């Protein structure tokens, strides 16, 4: 049974056209994360929510925003996608705290044309 | 910030062979995680190590963390095509629950 679900699996958008990626979880975890992974690169943390508290990484572009309306759902909004935003976007959850592993969704492959 | 370097970047082995993947940290590791990723998919948790000298095994995969807690290795015994994929190590910071990842090692196992 899928525990972290990402939709859509593949997303194609045009340069500058806003796009939203979604993530839901059935684990009731406190923390939800968004990572960006470009081809042959390490996953890079964009931001995370601990409950309702939003935590942005210092180098995450302003073009990337996130919403967490409730425990189960988290969204990644890209306001004006550029060609360089083509990547796999991975959502993950954890209970929070040291030693707690992250559970990942299958990812959304975003292509910006 | 913590940086993780993985070696080799890619590895091709014949089915049945043993192999080792390494992960080296620029800082002391408080928690070291190994994940596997199939191409174009999410990450699947394999093992987590916290204590210096710790070793864990699951089926044919063994992970170790050195005493100084700056290097970890992942060893696969008698590799199978099902072991193929990208292996990533991830590290916790000292006082938080965010993971920083290495670039991964691409493993190909030829039948």
PDB file of C-alpha atoms in Angstrom:
ATOM      1  CA  UNK A   1       0.000   0.000   0.000  1.00  0.00           C
ATOM      2  CA  UNK A   2       1.383   3.345  -1.041  1.00  0.00           C
ATOM      3  CA  UNK A   3       2.022   5.530   1.991  1.00  0.00           C
ATOM      4  CA  UNK A   4       3.385   8.667   0.294  1.00  0.00           C
ATOM      5  CA  UNK A   5       1.571   9.405  -2.931  1.00  0.00           C
ATOM      6  CA  UNK A   6       2.655  11.953  -5.492  1.00  0.00           C
ATOM      7  CA  UNK A   7       0.590  13.244  -8.371  1.00  0.00           C
ATOM      8  CA  UNK A   8       1.019  13.496 -11.206  1.00  0.00           C
ATOM      9  CA  UNK A   9       3.729  10.979 -12.042  1.00  0.00           C
ATOM     10  CA  UNK A  10       4.806  13.038 -15.050  1.00  0.00           C
ATOM     11  CA  UNK A  11       4.133  16.707 -15.689  1.00  0.00           C
ATOM     12  CA  UNK A  12       4.976  18.759 -18.735  1.00  0.00           C
ATOM     13  CA  UNK A  13       4.610  22.508 -18.605  1.00  0.00           C
ATOM     14  CA  UNK A  14       5.610  25.486 -20.661  1.00  0.00           C
ATOM     15  CA  UNK A  15       8.239  27.998 -19.742  1.00  0.00           C
ATOM     16  CA  UNK A  16       6.676  30.528 -17.359  1.00  0.00           C
ATOM     17  CA  UNK A  17       3.395  28.649 -16.863  1.00  0.00           C
ATOM     18  CA  UNK A  18       2.647  28.008 -13.163  1.00  0.00           C
ATOM     19  CA  UNK A  19       2.529  24.401 -12.077  1.00  0.00           C
ATOM     20  CA  UNK A  20       1.499  22.628  -8.871  1.00  0.00           C
ATOM     21  CA  UNK A  21       2.687  19.233  -7.723  1.00  0.00           C
ATOM     22  CA  UNK A  22       0.884  17.378  -4.985  1.00  0.00           C
ATOM     23  CA  UNK A  23       1.819  14.951  -2.253  1.00  0.00           C
ATOM     24  CA  UNK A  24      -0.332  13.083   0.224  1.00  0.00           C
ATOM     25  CA  UNK A  25       0.512  10.715   3.059  1.00  0.00           C
ATOM     26  CA  UNK A  26      -1.321   8.080   5.065  1.00  0.00           C
ATOM     27  CA  UNK A  27       1.360   7.825   7.769  1.00  0.00           C
ATOM     28  CA  UNK A  28       0.219  10.796   9.859  1.00  0.00           C
ATOM     29  CA  UNK A  29       3.816  12.009  10.013  1.00  0.00           C
ATOM     30  CA  UNK A  30       4.700  15.412  11.397  1.00  0.00           C
ATOM     31  CA  UNK A  31       7.219  16.365   8.767  1.00  0.00           C
ATOM     32  CA  UNK A  32       6.797  16.648   5.011  1.00  0.00           C
ATOM     33  CA  UNK A  33       9.717  17.465   2.735  1.00  0.00           C
ATOM     34  CA  UNK A  34      10.187  18.498  -0.880  1.00  0.00           C
ATOM     35  CA  UNK A  35      13.418  17.551  -2.638  1.00  0.00           C
ATOM     36  CA  UNK A  36      14.527  18.455  -6.154  1.00  0.00           C
ATOM     37  CA  UNK A  37      16.685  15.930  -7.990  1.00  0.00           C
ATOM     38  CA  UNK A  38      18.243  16.809 -11.334  1.00  0.00           C
ATOM     39  CA  UNK A  39      19.674  14.177 -13.618  1.00  0.00           C
ATOM     40  CA  UNK A  40      22.634  12.356 -12.010  1.00  0.00           C
ATOM     41  CA  UNK A  41      22.584  14.739  -9.053  1.00  0.00           C
ATOM     42  CA  UNK A  42      21.927  14.349  -5.364  1.00  0.00           C
ATOM     43  CA  UNK A  43      18.411  15.111  -4.144  1.00  0.00           C
ATOM     44  CA  UNK A  44      18.426  18.686  -2.879  1.00  0.00           C
ATOM     45  CA  UNK A  45      16.140  19.766  -0.070  1.00  0.00           C
ATOM     46  CA  UNK A  46      13.963  22.727  -1.051  1.00  0.00           C
ATOM     47  CA  UNK A  47      11.905  23.097   2.139  1.00  0.00           C
ATOM     48  CA  UNK A  48       9.989  21.174   4.739  1.00  0.00           C
ATOM     49  CA  UNK A  49       7.037  21.542   7.066  1.00  0.00           C
ATOM     50  CA  UNK A  50       7.143  20.438  10.679  1.00  0.00           C
ATOM     51  CA  UNK A  51       3.419  20.353  11.346  1.00  0.00           C
ATOM     52  CA  UNK A  52       2.358  23.837  10.230  1.00  0.00           C
ATOM     53  CA  UNK A  53       5.784  25.407  10.578  1.00  0.00           C
ATOM     54  CA  UNK A  54       7.368  26.120   7.207  1.00  0.00           C
ATOM     55  CA  UNK A  55      11.159  25.881   6.891  1.00  0.00           C
ATOM     56  CA  UNK A  56      12.774  27.158   3.730  1.00  0.00           C
ATOM     57  CA  UNK A  57      16.331  26.246   2.736  1.00  0.00           C
ATOM     58  CA  UNK A  58      18.506  29.326   2.309  1.00  0.00           C
ATOM     59  CA  UNK A  59      19.260  28.679  -1.348  1.00  0.00           C
ATOM     60  CA  UNK A  60      15.756  27.734  -2.498  1.00  0.00           C
ATOM     61  CA  UNK A  61      14.657  30.188  -5.211  1.00  0.00           C
ATOM     62  CA  UNK A  62      11.666  32.430  -4.466  1.00  0.00           C
ATOM     63  CA  UNK A  63      10.007  30.887  -7.507  1.00  0.00           C
ATOM     64  CA  UNK A  64       9.299  27.804  -5.387  1.00  0.00           C
ATOM     65  CA  UNK A  65       6.530  27.926  -2.824  1.00  0.00           C
ATOM     66  CA  UNK A  66       4.765  25.327  -0.732  1.00  0.00           C
ATOM     67  CA  UNK A  67       1.463  24.843   1.045  1.00  0.00           C
ATOM     68  CA  UNK A  68       0.373  22.349   3.658  1.00  0.00           C
ATOM     69  CA  UNK A  69      -3.372  22.756   4.231  1.00  0.00           C
ATOM     70  CA  UNK A  70      -3.552  19.769   6.608  1.00  0.00           C
ATOM     71  CA  UNK A  71      -1.436  16.914   7.958  1.00  0.00           C
ATOM     72  CA  UNK A  72      -2.027  14.693   4.957  1.00  0.00           C
ATOM     73  CA  UNK A  73      -1.384  16.997   2.034  1.00  0.00           C
ATOM     74  CA  UNK A  74       1.481  19.155   0.846  1.00  0.00           C
ATOM     75  CA  UNK A  75       1.833  21.066  -2.422  1.00  0.00           C
ATOM     76  CA  UNK A  76       4.778  22.426  -4.354  1.00  0.00           C
ATOM     77  CA  UNK A  77       4.012  25.491  -6.446  1.00  0.00           C
ATOM     78  CA  UNK A  78       6.410  26.734  -9.095  1.00  0.00           C
ATOM     79  CA  UNK A  79       5.259  30.200 -10.040  1.00  0.00           C
ATOM     80  CA  UNK A  80       7.184  30.727 -13.251  1.00  0.00           C
ATOM     81  CA  UNK A  81       9.052  27.579 -14.246  1.00  0.00           C
ATOM     82  CA  UNK A  82      12.286  27.951 -16.135  1.00  0.00           C
ATOM     83  CA  UNK A  83      14.051  25.375 -18.265  1.00  0.00           C
ATOM     84  CA  UNK A  84      16.437  24.757 -15.381  1.00  0.00           C
ATOM     85  CA  UNK A  85      13.569  23.576 -13.203  1.00  0.00           C
ATOM     86  CA  UNK A  86      13.255  20.379 -15.226  1.00  0.00           C
ATOM     87  CA  UNK A  87      13.863  17.714 -12.593  1.00  0.00           C
ATOM     88  CA  UNK A  88      12.391  14.942 -10.487  1.00  0.00           C
ATOM     89  CA  UNK A  89      10.537  16.338  -7.474  1.00  0.00           C
ATOM     90  CA  UNK A  90      10.443  14.028  -4.500  1.00  0.00           C
ATOM     91  CA  UNK A  91       8.117  14.301  -1.533  1.00  0.00           C
ATOM     92  CA  UNK A  92       9.063  12.616   1.718  1.00  0.00           C
ATOM     93  CA  UNK A  93       7.678  12.326   5.234  1.00  0.00           C
ATOM     94  CA  UNK A  94       9.032  11.449   8.660  1.00  0.00           C
ATOM     95  CA  UNK A  95       7.995  11.520  12.295  1.00  0.00           C
ATOM     96  CA  UNK A  96      10.671  14.132  12.901  1.00  0.00           C
ATOM     97  CA  UNK A  97      13.545  13.796  15.350  1.00  0.00           C
ATOM     98  CA  UNK A  98      16.939  12.169  15.018  1.00  0.00           C
ATOM     99  CA  UNK A  99      17.072   8.629  13.830  1.00  0.00           C
ATOM    100  CA  UNK A 100      13.728   8.783  12.077  1.00  0.00           C
ATOM    101  CA  UNK A 101      13.933   7.614   8.495  1.00  0.00           C
ATOM    102  CA  UNK A 102      12.310   9.407   5.608  1.00  0.00           C
ATOM    103  CA  UNK A 103       9.609   7.744   3.543  1.00  0.00           C
ATOM    104  CA  UNK A 104       9.601   8.829  -0.089  1.00  0.00           C
ATOM    105  CA  UNK A 105       6.926   8.982  -2.740  1.00  0.00           C
ATOM    106  CA  UNK A 106       7.551   7.802  -6.299  1.00  0.00           C
ATOM    107  CA  UNK A 107       8.294  11.335  -7.437  1.00  0.00           C
ATOM    108  CA  UNK A 108       6.965  13.652 -10.119  1.00  0.00           C
ATOM    109  CA  UNK A 109       9.119  14.080 -13.197  1.00  0.00           C
ATOM    110  CA  UNK A 110       8.656  17.678 -14.336  1.00  0.00           C
ATOM    111  CA  UNK A 111       9.657  18.776 -17.806  1.00  0.00           C
ATOM    112  CA  UNK A 112       9.663  22.477 -18.661  1.00  0.00           C
ATOM    113  CA  UNK A 113       9.579  23.150 -22.397  1.00  0.00           C
TER     114      UNK A 113
ATOM    115  CA  UNK B   1      27.121  22.359   5.336  1.00  0.00           C
ATOM    116  CA  UNK B   2      27.701  18.637   5.245  1.00  0.00           C
ATOM    117  CA  UNK B   3      28.949  17.108   2.018  1.00  0.00           C
ATOM    118  CA  UNK B   4      28.837  13.453   1.124  1.00  0.00           C
ATOM    119  CA  UNK B   5      31.059  11.930  -1.497  1.00  0.00           C
ATOM    120  CA  UNK B   6      30.204   8.545  -2.936  1.00  0.00           C
ATOM    121  CA  UNK B   7      32.510   6.226  -4.822  1.00  0.00           C
ATOM    122  CA  UNK B   8      32.486   4.834  -7.348  1.00  0.00           C
ATOM    123  CA  UNK B   9      30.059   6.974  -9.349  1.00  0.00           C
ATOM    124  CA  UNK B  10      29.051   3.909 -11.328  1.00  0.00           C
ATOM    125  CA  UNK B  11      29.760   0.220 -11.181  1.00  0.00           C
ATOM    126  CA  UNK B  12      29.132  -2.664 -13.578  1.00  0.00           C
ATOM    127  CA  UNK B  13      29.431  -6.179 -12.211  1.00  0.00           C
ATOM    128  CA  UNK B  14      28.661  -9.680 -13.359  1.00  0.00           C
ATOM    129  CA  UNK B  15      25.864 -11.469 -11.549  1.00  0.00           C
ATOM    130  CA  UNK B  16      27.210 -13.354  -8.553  1.00  0.00           C
ATOM    131  CA  UNK B  17      30.068 -10.959  -7.860  1.00  0.00           C
ATOM    132  CA  UNK B  18      30.559  -9.059  -4.628  1.00  0.00           C
ATOM    133  CA  UNK B  19      30.836  -5.281  -4.589  1.00  0.00           C
ATOM    134  CA  UNK B  20      31.356  -2.358  -2.238  1.00  0.00           C
ATOM    135  CA  UNK B  21      30.128   1.233  -2.397  1.00  0.00           C
ATOM    136  CA  UNK B  22      31.627   3.926  -0.196  1.00  0.00           C
ATOM    137  CA  UNK B  23      30.288   7.119   1.309  1.00  0.00           C
ATOM    138  CA  UNK B  24      32.606   9.675   2.896  1.00  0.00           C
ATOM    139  CA  UNK B  25      31.515  12.678   4.903  1.00  0.00           C
ATOM    140  CA  UNK B  26      33.219  16.013   5.407  1.00  0.00           C
ATOM    141  CA  UNK B  27      31.878  16.052   8.992  1.00  0.00           C
ATOM    142  CA  UNK B  28      31.089  13.569  11.745  1.00  0.00           C
ATOM    143  CA  UNK B  29      28.042  11.521  10.901  1.00  0.00           C
ATOM    144  CA  UNK B  30      25.251  11.483  13.463  1.00  0.00           C
ATOM    145  CA  UNK B  31      23.046   9.243  11.416  1.00  0.00           C
ATOM    146  CA  UNK B  32      23.904   7.633   8.099  1.00  0.00           C
ATOM    147  CA  UNK B  33      21.149   6.309   5.860  1.00  0.00           C
ATOM    148  CA  UNK B  34      21.351   4.118   2.796  1.00  0.00           C
ATOM    149  CA  UNK B  35      18.625   4.311   0.189  1.00  0.00           C
ATOM    150  CA  UNK B  36      18.102   2.635  -3.162  1.00  0.00           C
ATOM    151  CA  UNK B  37      16.509   4.354  -6.128  1.00  0.00           C
ATOM    152  CA  UNK B  38      15.369   2.749  -9.327  1.00  0.00           C
ATOM    153  CA  UNK B  39      15.717   4.983 -12.347  1.00  0.00           C
ATOM    154  CA  UNK B  40      12.973   7.618 -12.405  1.00  0.00           C
ATOM    155  CA  UNK B  41      11.443   6.550  -9.100  1.00  0.00           C
ATOM    156  CA  UNK B  42      11.479   7.431  -5.421  1.00  0.00           C
ATOM    157  CA  UNK B  43      13.957   6.350  -2.768  1.00  0.00           C
ATOM    158  CA  UNK B  44      13.542   3.135  -0.832  1.00  0.00           C
ATOM    159  CA  UNK B  45      15.050   2.897   2.650  1.00  0.00           C
ATOM    160  CA  UNK B  46      17.650   0.171   3.169  1.00  0.00           C
ATOM    161  CA  UNK B  47      19.447   0.737   6.477  1.00  0.00           C
ATOM    162  CA  UNK B  48      20.420   3.334   9.042  1.00  0.00           C
ATOM    163  CA  UNK B  49      23.595   3.456  11.137  1.00  0.00           C
ATOM    164  CA  UNK B  50      24.271   5.666  14.125  1.00  0.00           C
ATOM    165  CA  UNK B  51      27.073   4.278  16.251  1.00  0.00           C
ATOM    166  CA  UNK B  52      30.755   4.153  15.382  1.00  0.00           C
ATOM    167  CA  UNK B  53      31.688   0.644  14.297  1.00  0.00           C
ATOM    168  CA  UNK B  54      28.069  -0.328  13.759  1.00  0.00           C
ATOM    169  CA  UNK B  55      27.231  -2.933  11.143  1.00  0.00           C
ATOM    170  CA  UNK B  56      23.820  -3.999   9.860  1.00  0.00           C
ATOM    171  CA  UNK B  57      22.777  -6.619   7.357  1.00  0.00           C
ATOM    172  CA  UNK B  58      19.625  -7.294   5.424  1.00  0.00           C
ATOM    173  CA  UNK B  59      19.543 -10.245   3.084  1.00  0.00           C
ATOM    174  CA  UNK B  60      22.726  -9.900   1.020  1.00  0.00           C
ATOM    175  CA  UNK B  61      23.417  -6.262   1.820  1.00  0.00           C
ATOM    176  CA  UNK B  62      25.695  -5.190   4.682  1.00  0.00           C
ATOM    177  CA  UNK B  63      26.330  -1.610   5.738  1.00  0.00           C
ATOM    178  CA  UNK B  64      29.068  -0.439   8.081  1.00  0.00           C
ATOM    179  CA  UNK B  65      29.927   2.837   9.773  1.00  0.00           C
ATOM    180  CA  UNK B  66      33.565   3.352  10.713  1.00  0.00           C
ATOM    181  CA  UNK B  67      34.688   4.111  14.250  1.00  0.00           C
ATOM    182  CA  UNK B  68      35.345   7.754  13.492  1.00  0.00           C
ATOM    183  CA  UNK B  69      31.849   8.069  12.015  1.00  0.00           C
ATOM    184  CA  UNK B  70      32.999   9.745   8.827  1.00  0.00           C
ATOM    185  CA  UNK B  71      32.815   6.891   6.383  1.00  0.00           C
ATOM    186  CA  UNK B  72      30.305   4.210   5.565  1.00  0.00           C
ATOM    187  CA  UNK B  73      30.390   1.289   3.175  1.00  0.00           C
ATOM    188  CA  UNK B  74      27.657  -0.778   1.592  1.00  0.00           C
ATOM    189  CA  UNK B  75      28.603  -4.302   0.595  1.00  0.00           C
ATOM    190  CA  UNK B  76      26.542  -6.582  -1.614  1.00  0.00           C
ATOM    191  CA  UNK B  77      27.348 -10.273  -1.644  1.00  0.00           C
ATOM    192  CA  UNK B  78      26.609 -12.441  -4.673  1.00  0.00           C
ATOM    193  CA  UNK B  79      24.936  -9.643  -6.623  1.00  0.00           C
ATOM    194  CA  UNK B  80      21.747 -10.246  -8.592  1.00  0.00           C
ATOM    195  CA  UNK B  81      20.047  -8.240 -11.355  1.00  0.00           C
ATOM    196  CA  UNK B  82      17.469  -7.162  -8.751  1.00  0.00           C
ATOM    197  CA  UNK B  83      20.237  -5.254  -6.957  1.00  0.00           C
ATOM    198  CA  UNK B  84      20.621  -2.912  -9.916  1.00  0.00           C
ATOM    199  CA  UNK B  85      19.784   0.736  -9.267  1.00  0.00           C
ATOM    200  CA  UNK B  86      21.184   3.876  -7.717  1.00  0.00           C
ATOM    201  CA  UNK B  87      22.441   3.668  -4.155  1.00  0.00           C
ATOM    202  CA  UNK B  88      22.439   6.897  -2.190  1.00  0.00           C
ATOM    203  CA  UNK B  89      23.810   7.653   1.216  1.00  0.00           C
ATOM    204  CA  UNK B  90      22.164  10.352   3.299  1.00  0.00           C
ATOM    205  CA  UNK B  91      23.338  12.031   6.491  1.00  0.00           C
ATOM    206  CA  UNK B  92      21.584  13.740   9.345  1.00  0.00           C
ATOM    207  CA  UNK B  93      22.923  16.986  10.659  1.00  0.00           C
ATOM    208  CA  UNK B  94      23.954  17.222  14.277  1.00  0.00           C
ATOM    209  CA  UNK B  95      20.700  18.432  15.732  1.00  0.00           C
ATOM    210  CA  UNK B  96      18.046  18.210  13.087  1.00  0.00           C
ATOM    211  CA  UNK B  97      16.141  15.671  11.088  1.00  0.00           C
ATOM    212  CA  UNK B  98      16.938  16.787   7.563  1.00  0.00           C
ATOM    213  CA  UNK B  99      18.925  14.507   5.291  1.00  0.00           C
ATOM    214  CA  UNK B 100      21.680  15.602   2.944  1.00  0.00           C
ATOM    215  CA  UNK B 101      22.385  13.124   0.174  1.00  0.00           C
ATOM    216  CA  UNK B 102      25.352  12.078  -1.894  1.00  0.00           C
ATOM    217  CA  UNK B 103      25.087  11.952  -5.690  1.00  0.00           C
ATOM    218  CA  UNK B 104      24.626   8.227  -5.688  1.00  0.00           C
ATOM    219  CA  UNK B 105      26.322   5.177  -7.196  1.00  0.00           C
ATOM    220  CA  UNK B 106      24.739   3.632 -10.271  1.00  0.00           C
ATOM    221  CA  UNK B 107      24.956  -0.150 -10.078  1.00  0.00           C
ATOM    222  CA  UNK B 108      24.451  -2.367 -13.113  1.00  0.00           C
ATOM    223  CA  UNK B 109      24.392  -6.136 -12.671  1.00  0.00           C
ATOM    224  CA  UNK B 110      24.781  -8.132 -15.854  1.00  0.00           C
ATOM    225  CA  UNK B 111      23.190 -11.591 -15.981  1.00  0.00           C
TER     226      UNK B 111
END
